[in-house]
C-alpha cells in the first residue's frame, strides 16, 4: 500500500484525475470502477475539465460503480446513479450503454448480484477502482463485520453510516439497505486508488494504514493489494503524523 500525502483536496484531485486520464488515453476501452460521496467529486471535476479541453474522451470506457441504495430509482436525486450522471457521466461523452450499476430496485437480489459480478469478469476486470472511505473504515458499503465479503451483496447500513450520509437526504428517508460490490470484487481490480480528506477521516486512515488487516476496518484489506495507493491530506493524515 502506497500512501501519498498532499497539501489539500485540490492537489489530490489533480493527481488522481491525471492517473485516470493517462489510463484512458493509453487504453480508451478501459474498465473503470467509480465511487460516490464527497471524496471523488473534485477529481471528477478535473476529468470533466480535461474532457472539455479535448485532452481525453470517455466514449469507449466501461464503468462499474461500487454501490447503490436499495429502493431508489435511477432518477431519484439521492441515488448514486443520479450522482454519477450529475457529477461526471452527463458532463462528458461517456456512453451510457457502457455504464454499469447495481440496481437497488431489483426484486431478485441474488441474480442481480451474480449478474454484476459476471459483467465485471466479462469486461475483463476493472483496470482502476476509485474509492473513498467511510468514517468507520467502510469501502463501497462494506461495513465493519466479522468476515470479508467476496462478490456483490445486500447490506444493512450501520448507524454511523446512516448518521454520516443522512445529511444528503432532505427528510429522514435515507434507505437503510444498499447493494455493494464485495471486498473480493474491489481487490480484483488491477489498481486501486483511495481518496481520504478532512479531519473526520483521520481515525479511519490510521486504522487502514497502520492497523491490523481486519474486517472490522474493511479498508485495511487494501494493505494486501499489490497496487493500492491512498491519497490523503494533512487533516486526514493527522494521526499518522502524530
Ligand atoms: C459512502 C459511500 C462510499 C464512500 C463513503 C465516504 O457511504 N458508499 O463509497 O466512499 O461513504 O463518503 P464521503 O466521500 O462523502 O466521505
Short mmCIF file of C-alpha atoms and ligand atoms in Angstrom, two decimals, residues 35-40 66-67 69 80 131-135 138-141 161 165 167-168 195 200-201, ligand 1:
data_model
loop_
_atom_site.label_atom_id
_atom_site.label_comp_id
_atom_site.label_asym_id
_atom_site.label_seq_id
_atom_site.Cartn_x
_atom_site.Cartn_y
_atom_site.Cartn_z
CA UNK A 35 -17.22 5.80 -6.32
CA UNK A 36 -19.72 8.29 -4.98
CA UNK A 37 -19.61 10.54 -1.92
CA UNK A 38 -17.83 13.85 -1.49
CA UNK A 39 -14.29 12.43 -1.78
CA UNK A 40 -14.15 11.90 -5.59
CA UNK A 66 -19.32 0.45 -6.26
CA UNK A 67 -22.75 0.59 -4.74
CA UNK A 69 -29.07 2.33 -2.22
CA UNK A 80 -25.86 7.00 -6.76
CA UNK A 131 -12.57 4.53 -3.55
CA UNK A 132 -13.45 6.83 -0.69
CA UNK A 133 -13.53 5.60 2.89
CA UNK A 134 -16.29 5.86 5.47
CA UNK A 135 -15.55 7.29 8.92
CA UNK A 138 -16.04 1.09 5.13
CA UNK A 139 -15.23 0.87 1.41
CA UNK A 140 -18.14 0.78 -1.01
CA UNK A 141 -20.78 -0.18 1.53
CA UNK A 161 -23.07 5.37 8.04
CA UNK A 165 -24.93 10.13 4.94
CA UNK A 167 -27.31 14.90 5.60
CA UNK A 168 -27.77 14.30 1.85
CA UNK A 195 -9.03 9.37 -1.54
CA UNK A 200 -13.31 13.24 10.08
CA UNK A 201 -11.30 10.56 8.21
C1 LIG B 1 -20.45 6.40 1.27
C2 LIG B 1 -20.18 5.52 0.03
C3 LIG B 1 -18.73 5.19 -0.09
C4 LIG B 1 -17.96 6.46 0.18
C5 LIG B 1 -18.03 6.80 1.63
C6 LIG B 1 -17.38 8.12 2.01
O1 LIG B 1 -21.28 5.83 2.17
N1 LIG B 1 -20.92 4.31 -0.02
O2 LIG B 1 -18.46 4.64 -1.37
O3 LIG B 1 -16.60 6.26 -0.15
O4 LIG B 1 -19.35 6.72 2.10
O5 LIG B 1 -18.14 9.20 1.62
P1 LIG B 1 -17.58 10.68 1.55
O6 LIG B 1 -16.59 10.69 0.43
O7 LIG B 1 -18.78 11.54 1.26
O8 LIG B 1 -16.96 10.97 2.85
#
